Amino acid sequence: MEPKLPLISNPPNAPLKAFSSKLSTHCTQKIHNGSHRSHFFTNASFSNAENVTKGLIYAFTFFHSPEHSITKMHLLLPPLFFFFFFPLVAYSSHCTTQTATKSFQKCMTLPTQQASIAWTFHPRNSTLDLVFFGTFISPSGWVGWGMNPTSPEMTGTRALIAFPDPNSGQIVLLPYILDPTVKLQKSPLLSRPLDIHLLSSSAAMYGGKLATVHNGATIQIFSTLKLKPNKTKIHLVWNRGLYVQGYSPTIHPTTSTDLSSITTFDVLSGSSAVQHSNNVKALRVIHGTINAISWGLLLPVGAVTARYLRHIQSLGPTWFYVHAGIQLFAFTLGTLGFAIGICLGRLSPGVEYSLHRKLGFAVFCLGAMQTVALLFRPKTTNKFRKYWKSYHHFVGYSCVVLGFVNVFQGFQVMGLSRSYSKLVYCLGLSTLIGVCIALEVNSWVVFCRKSKEEKLRREGLIGTSEKSSGIHN
């Protein structure tokens, strides 16, 4: 006879029922409170959620049943997780064409903020039925989407923005036109009728009227629009904010992700500018990497070589060629990064980082001035040499300092304030600063030693002259 494996004891029925009830409630809440990308808006999805919950309860009961051994439990565990949780993974990675009240023909996952859209386009009358799926980031926040009739940017967008009513707490959906004054924050954003053919619009929280707005809560914004004949490409803009003052939504976060919530797609074919977005992201990484290396590391290294190597007499003029070579290479590399930044600005209309842009132009101009000044470097015997030297030091150190500042500003713009990329750069910069401190201390030690020797030498020379004059007398 085969030895029997120890069995799991059967717990009391009351705790089992209580646990099963809690497990069912917990799983259902977790599933229902998931983001809209989980797509539990259809009846089929609801039944799938219920199957998952029932499966968990059945698995728990099965594992605690006295007639099943540990061996069977191990055999059953992988299939249970596969069959019950694989549908969740599959659903969460795609957009949905189904809502609780309506079905659509096509859908698309938007590149930022876990947002998506679904739509049906009627070519006969150029009517577009569209639903936008978004999530709140604050209980008192707002979620909105809109269309820009002319270009893919925020300014000029005709938007529909949903938020909790300050008085009743119910969801309200109001139209807004985002003119240039909104971007400059000169005046609060006030609701006004749109000048596009908006036939109908509504907003609904998942869960109906009993649903409450919280961080991560999903909202659906429905709209029906009349497009211009033979115009199927639209510029879609979406975003979300933290607060609403009265009925005026406040400015949204300004991270690179939030500022990139723009896309252009064709309602007829369903194609979007995803490749363009990927190209912009790749250029952004290349731009940041090149500029961090050139302006943020190589340029300071060149300044360090000029300051500390020129005093080593055995090197002769070698220090100058090393210094000039590093700086010219850093400026050439930085020029490439600067040019990519200009291209990024053209490829991202409506996305502008004012401070980062101004600092970039300032650093590039200072670097260009340093490079041009090399052509007018006077000889050591020229009386204007000291003025050129003062200019060279002032412009050079200003370029280095502003380069540091703009590199950190770039990390903030790209949303990498707490990233490994910034950590690696900070480690490299810290190493360079440590080397500078060590070389500076060594330079002062050598300087003090030479000064002391020079002083003793002078005193010795004075003493010798006095003795020789006394003997002569």
XYZ file of C-alpha atoms in Angstrom:
473
model
C 0.000 0.000 0.000
C 1.186 3.518 -0.747
C 1.774 5.735 2.270
C -0.920 8.323 2.613
C 0.070 11.942 2.641
C -1.142 14.127 5.528
C -4.437 15.760 4.814
C -5.388 19.375 5.425
C -7.802 19.597 8.278
C -11.235 20.872 7.494
C -11.942 24.199 9.221
C -15.304 24.912 10.858
C -18.114 25.777 8.476
C -18.822 29.199 9.976
C -15.298 30.603 9.460
C -15.254 29.087 5.982
C -18.521 30.761 5.023
C -17.396 34.058 6.575
C -14.100 33.941 4.710
C -15.826 33.002 1.468
C -18.209 35.930 1.842
C -15.354 38.366 2.549
C -13.326 36.969 -0.324
C -16.251 37.353 -2.713
C -16.888 40.959 -1.634
C -13.177 41.866 -1.736
C -12.545 40.373 -5.177
C -15.663 41.917 -6.640
C -14.722 45.351 -5.275
C -11.171 45.029 -6.570
C -12.417 44.063 -9.990
C -15.116 46.729 -10.139
C -12.807 49.459 -8.845
C -10.153 48.671 -11.457
C -9.275 51.128 -14.164
C -11.348 51.359 -17.315
C -8.717 49.325 -19.133
C -9.951 46.284 -17.241
C -13.102 46.762 -19.280
C -15.734 45.390 -16.946
C -18.469 47.454 -18.543
C -20.294 44.700 -20.390
C -22.513 41.938 -19.154
C -19.985 39.406 -20.388
C -17.333 41.127 -18.337
C -19.526 41.085 -15.271
C -20.075 37.357 -15.641
C -16.355 36.887 -16.027
C -15.750 38.805 -12.808
C -18.309 36.661 -11.020
C -16.653 33.506 -12.358
C -13.310 34.655 -10.976
C -14.822 35.279 -7.567
C -16.624 31.927 -7.566
C -13.441 30.226 -8.686
C -11.489 31.683 -5.767
C -14.150 30.554 -3.318
C -14.248 27.092 -4.871
C -10.475 26.846 -4.741
C -10.422 27.795 -1.064
C -13.123 25.225 -0.282
C -11.335 22.592 -2.315
C -7.995 23.162 -0.574
C -9.609 22.807 2.852
C -11.607 19.739 1.955
C -10.503 16.571 3.847
C -10.978 14.299 0.844
C -8.324 16.079 -1.283
C -4.635 15.586 -0.699
C -1.763 18.062 -1.021
C -0.729 16.388 -4.241
C -4.069 17.143 -5.887
C -3.951 20.684 -4.539
C -0.623 21.308 -6.276
C -2.018 19.836 -9.494
C -5.078 22.059 -9.358
C -3.405 25.340 -8.408
C -1.742 26.263 -11.765
C -4.845 25.584 -13.898
C -7.003 27.589 -11.507
C -4.778 30.639 -11.735
C -4.466 30.277 -15.493
C -8.153 29.862 -16.300
C -9.421 32.419 -13.805
C -6.787 35.171 -14.088
C -5.723 34.886 -17.715
C -8.980 36.576 -18.877
C -8.199 39.503 -16.561
C -4.764 39.968 -18.084
C -6.162 39.666 -21.566
C -8.865 42.210 -20.929
C -6.547 44.707 -19.208
C -4.186 44.980 -22.184
C -6.772 46.139 -24.777
C -9.318 48.875 -25.236
C -13.027 48.086 -25.326
C -15.837 48.809 -27.750
C -18.542 48.031 -25.196
C -20.131 50.161 -22.499
C -23.106 49.470 -20.293
C -25.412 51.394 -22.628
C -23.823 51.373 -26.053
C -21.583 49.442 -28.448
C -19.024 50.947 -30.818
C -17.238 49.708 -33.910
C -13.631 50.632 -33.128
C -11.480 51.494 -30.125
C -7.979 52.742 -29.410
C -5.774 52.901 -26.332
C -4.320 56.389 -25.941
C -0.594 56.702 -25.198
C -0.841 58.493 -21.833
C -2.829 58.594 -18.599
C -4.305 55.100 -19.113
C -6.987 56.639 -21.300
C -8.779 55.139 -24.292
C -11.543 55.918 -26.761
C -14.148 53.977 -28.711
C -16.112 55.289 -31.655
C -18.448 54.620 -34.530
C -18.227 56.738 -37.660
C -21.162 57.074 -40.058
C -19.747 58.150 -43.446
C -23.155 58.873 -44.976
C -23.852 61.861 -42.753
C -20.288 62.358 -41.322
C -21.509 61.711 -37.782
C -19.135 60.490 -35.100
C -20.284 58.691 -31.947
C -17.387 58.648 -29.491
C -16.802 57.716 -25.861
C -13.721 58.716 -23.917
C -12.533 56.613 -20.959
C -10.538 58.541 -18.362
C -9.623 58.350 -14.692
C -9.652 60.940 -11.929
C -6.460 61.744 -10.013
C -8.240 63.562 -7.200
C -11.714 63.453 -5.564
C -12.058 67.157 -6.386
C -10.419 66.907 -9.798
C -11.557 66.945 -13.402
C -11.238 64.806 -16.527
C -11.722 66.074 -20.057
C -11.137 65.516 -23.719
C -11.548 67.658 -26.786
C -10.890 68.232 -30.471
C -8.658 70.884 -32.006
C -9.994 71.835 -35.447
C -6.666 73.169 -36.755
C -3.589 71.579 -35.117
C -2.558 68.941 -32.546
C -2.128 71.236 -29.546
C -4.005 72.348 -26.458
C -4.538 75.965 -27.521
C -7.670 76.140 -29.624
C -9.151 72.871 -28.373
C -12.917 72.556 -27.992
C -13.210 70.456 -24.847
C -15.773 68.624 -22.754
C -14.722 68.523 -19.094
C -16.384 66.453 -16.369
C -16.056 67.048 -12.622
C -18.139 66.758 -9.427
C -20.612 69.571 -8.973
C -19.391 71.758 -6.058
C -22.932 71.942 -4.665
C -24.524 68.540 -5.270
C -21.479 66.334 -5.819
C -23.029 64.847 -8.967
C -20.976 64.643 -12.138
C -21.435 67.597 -14.484
C -20.152 67.893 -18.051
C -19.520 71.382 -19.427
C -18.077 72.705 -22.715
C -14.944 74.874 -22.773
C -12.840 76.588 -25.429
C -9.129 76.601 -24.588
C -7.932 79.914 -26.009
C -4.389 81.329 -25.505
C -5.375 83.121 -22.275
C -5.938 79.721 -20.650
C -2.376 78.613 -21.381
C -0.990 81.863 -19.963
C -3.332 81.539 -16.943
C -4.377 85.166 -17.285
C -8.002 84.400 -16.430
C -10.011 81.451 -15.096
C -11.402 78.939 -17.570
C -15.096 79.638 -18.019
C -17.642 77.422 -19.725
C -19.078 78.623 -23.028
C -20.849 77.050 -26.026
C -18.671 75.292 -28.563
C -18.445 76.429 -32.161
C -18.371 72.868 -33.507
C -21.349 70.654 -34.425
C -21.806 68.883 -31.088
C -25.113 67.055 -31.334
C -25.171 65.517 -27.846
C -22.928 64.835 -24.865
C -23.121 63.117 -21.487
C -20.882 61.700 -18.780
C -21.272 58.656 -16.553
C -19.249 57.231 -13.707
C -18.819 53.493 -13.516
C -21.381 52.345 -10.990
C -24.093 54.804 -11.995
C -25.498 57.542 -9.781
C -24.284 55.839 -6.606
C -20.643 55.976 -7.719
C -18.338 58.453 -5.989
C -15.336 60.304 -7.359
C -12.029 59.133 -5.930
C -8.447 58.779 -7.029
C -8.497 56.270 -9.889
C -12.265 56.390 -10.437
C -13.251 55.765 -14.050
C -15.481 58.061 -16.045
C -16.999 57.751 -19.524
C -17.652 60.880 -21.593
C -20.065 60.281 -24.474
C -20.492 62.653 -27.397
C -21.958 62.756 -30.880
C -20.410 65.157 -33.359
C -21.019 66.213 -36.927
C -17.712 66.330 -38.817
C -16.970 68.306 -41.939
C -17.512 66.362 -45.171
C -14.478 64.388 -46.362
C -12.585 65.192 -43.170
C -11.907 62.066 -41.156
C -8.693 63.003 -39.339
C -9.151 64.692 -35.994
C -6.715 66.092 -33.436
C -7.606 64.586 -30.065
C -6.538 66.267 -26.806
C -7.199 64.906 -23.323
C -6.056 65.615 -19.780
C -6.993 65.630 -16.104
C -6.430 67.944 -13.160
C -6.407 68.023 -9.392
C -8.842 70.822 -8.546
C -11.880 72.738 -9.738
C -12.536 76.251 -8.444
C -16.267 76.759 -8.665
C -16.947 75.623 -12.212
C -13.480 76.537 -13.506
C -11.018 73.643 -13.880
C -7.498 74.577 -12.757
C -4.290 73.835 -14.617
C -3.339 70.190 -15.065
C 0.064 68.754 -13.995
C 2.898 69.745 -16.313
C 4.931 66.556 -16.512
C 6.086 65.347 -19.916
C 3.346 62.689 -19.875
C 0.594 65.220 -19.225
C 1.922 67.615 -21.857
C 2.033 64.781 -24.404
C -1.664 63.914 -24.162
C -2.291 64.683 -27.822
C -2.771 62.441 -30.844
C -4.107 62.577 -34.387
C -6.131 59.668 -35.750
C -8.387 58.802 -38.644
C -11.936 57.916 -37.592
C -12.497 55.989 -40.819
C -9.423 53.732 -40.833
C -8.585 53.869 -37.126
C -4.929 54.675 -37.809
C -3.207 57.091 -35.439
C 0.087 58.906 -35.157
C 1.563 56.296 -32.834
C 4.778 56.034 -34.834
C 5.177 59.809 -34.651
C 4.741 59.664 -30.883
C 7.343 56.911 -30.608
C 9.763 58.932 -32.719
C 9.301 61.950 -30.492
C 9.950 59.866 -27.384
C 13.122 58.398 -28.925
C 14.364 61.853 -29.929
C 13.628 63.117 -26.435
C 15.804 60.400 -24.893
C 18.610 61.052 -27.397
C 18.373 64.807 -26.792
C 18.593 64.384 -23.021
C 21.460 61.877 -23.176
C 23.601 63.931 -25.550
C 23.101 67.179 -23.653
C 23.743 65.596 -20.255
C 27.045 64.203 -21.536
C 28.154 67.310 -23.462
C 26.989 70.315 -21.445
C 26.695 68.477 -18.133
C 29.937 66.439 -18.040
C 32.424 67.034 -20.890
C 32.328 70.830 -20.680
C 33.136 70.844 -16.925
C 35.897 68.251 -17.518
C 37.457 70.592 -20.091
C 37.344 73.465 -17.616
C 38.987 71.265 -14.969
C 41.865 70.346 -17.305
C 42.585 74.023 -17.986
C 42.532 74.985 -14.337
C 44.664 72.231 -12.863
C 46.894 70.892 -15.665
C 48.327 74.201 -16.794
C 50.438 74.442 -13.626
C 52.253 71.166 -14.349
C 55.422 72.393 -16.056
C 56.367 68.973 -17.424
C 53.264 68.966 -19.656
C 54.228 72.170 -21.439
C 51.524 73.332 -23.919
C 49.900 69.869 -23.927
C 47.315 70.992 -21.370
C 46.061 73.652 -23.812
C 45.511 71.182 -26.649
C 43.749 68.755 -24.269
C 41.548 71.569 -22.963
C 40.700 72.903 -26.432
C 40.065 69.412 -27.818
C 37.637 68.462 -25.019
C 35.765 71.757 -25.238
C 35.431 71.652 -29.016
C 34.171 68.069 -28.897
C 31.716 68.951 -26.100
C 30.445 71.980 -28.035
C 30.030 69.937 -31.241
C 28.110 67.252 -29.362
C 26.075 69.898 -27.546
C 25.220 71.568 -30.851
C 23.801 68.265 -32.069
C 21.717 67.966 -28.887
C 20.579 71.581 -29.273
C 19.494 70.918 -32.876
C 17.510 67.856 -31.772
C 15.822 70.026 -29.147
C 14.772 72.502 -31.858
C 13.348 69.617 -33.900
C 11.451 68.351 -30.853
C 9.870 71.767 -30.463
C 8.658 71.658 -34.071
C 7.406 68.085 -33.765
C 5.459 68.878 -30.583
C 3.261 71.912 -31.282
C 1.596 73.214 -28.165
C 4.172 71.577 -25.882
C 6.558 74.216 -24.611
C 8.984 74.181 -21.700
C 9.737 77.883 -21.346
C 12.515 77.801 -18.720
C 14.274 74.774 -20.219
C 14.117 76.346 -23.663
C 15.529 79.698 -22.506
C 18.337 78.070 -20.569
C 19.167 75.907 -23.594
C 19.499 78.941 -25.858
C 21.606 80.751 -23.244
C 24.003 77.805 -22.825
C 24.346 77.325 -26.580
C 25.043 81.041 -27.164
C 27.686 81.117 -24.411
C 29.323 77.996 -25.858
C 29.336 79.570 -29.331
C 30.869 82.764 -27.951
C 33.642 80.737 -26.325
C 34.366 78.883 -29.556
C 34.489 82.072 -31.634
C 36.676 83.789 -29.006
C 39.302 81.091 -29.548
C 39.920 82.542 -33.012
C 40.688 85.974 -31.525
C 42.984 84.779 -28.717
C 45.784 87.379 -28.320
C 49.391 86.418 -27.736
C 50.810 86.476 -24.219
C 52.723 89.697 -24.954
C 49.615 91.538 -26.157
C 48.267 94.180 -23.757
C 44.686 92.973 -24.369
C 45.503 89.433 -23.244
C 44.360 90.043 -19.644
C 40.970 91.353 -20.823
C 40.488 88.380 -23.122
C 41.422 86.066 -20.270
C 38.831 87.652 -17.928
C 36.174 87.375 -20.635
C 37.122 83.748 -21.311
C 36.853 82.777 -17.630
C 33.560 84.610 -17.052
C 31.790 83.236 -20.149
C 33.230 79.742 -19.650
C 32.190 79.339 -16.025
C 28.774 80.867 -16.766
C 28.268 78.282 -19.522
C 29.252 75.439 -17.177
C 26.932 76.583 -14.363
C 23.942 77.144 -16.652
C 24.643 73.785 -18.273
C 24.343 72.074 -14.882
C 21.092 73.875 -14.129
C 19.558 73.039 -17.502
C 20.481 69.358 -17.271
C 18.552 69.068 -13.994
C 15.734 71.094 -15.533
C 15.696 68.569 -18.370
C 15.317 65.680 -15.946
C 12.311 67.454 -14.445
C 10.785 68.124 -17.869
C 11.103 64.456 -18.861
C 9.555 63.326 -15.588
C 12.809 61.688 -14.456
C 13.295 63.602 -11.211
C 13.459 60.285 -9.352
C 15.018 57.954 -11.864
C 18.120 55.829 -12.242
C 19.209 58.059 -15.124
C 19.365 61.063 -12.831
C 21.079 58.964 -10.153
C 23.802 57.902 -12.611
C 24.329 61.500 -13.704
C 24.493 62.697 -10.091
C 27.071 60.012 -9.302
C 29.214 61.110 -12.256
C 28.853 64.755 -11.285
C 29.677 63.989 -7.651
C 32.826 62.148 -8.757
C 33.872 65.146 -10.846
C 33.239 67.531 -7.944
C 35.260 65.260 -5.624
C 38.177 65.261 -8.067
C 37.960 69.064 -8.329
C 38.054 69.442 -4.550
C 41.074 67.148 -4.288
C 42.903 68.996 -7.079
C 42.003 72.360 -5.569
C 43.382 71.365 -2.186
C 46.536 70.028 -3.826
C 46.925 73.270 -5.810
C 46.708 75.365 -2.652
C 49.221 73.146 -0.873
C 51.659 73.481 -3.773
C 51.017 77.226 -3.968
C 51.642 77.742 -0.237
C 54.787 75.619 -0.403
C 56.163 77.586 -3.337
C 55.297 80.880 -1.665
C 57.130 79.827 1.461
C 60.172 78.698 -0.509
C 60.158 81.954 -2.473
C 59.988 83.939 0.748
C 62.914 82.034 2.260
C 64.895 82.458 -0.939
C 64.329 86.196 -0.899
C 65.339 86.446 2.727
C 68.489 84.482 1.935
C 69.358 86.794 -0.910
C 68.918 89.873 1.274
C 71.153 88.374 3.978
C 73.929 87.575 1.477
C 73.961 91.091 0.114
C 74.229 92.537 3.618
C 77.187 90.288 4.526
C 79.019 91.124 1.307
C 78.564 94.879 1.885
C 79.928 94.581 5.458
C 83.073 92.762 4.299
C 83.638 95.358 1.607
C 83.520 98.112 4.151
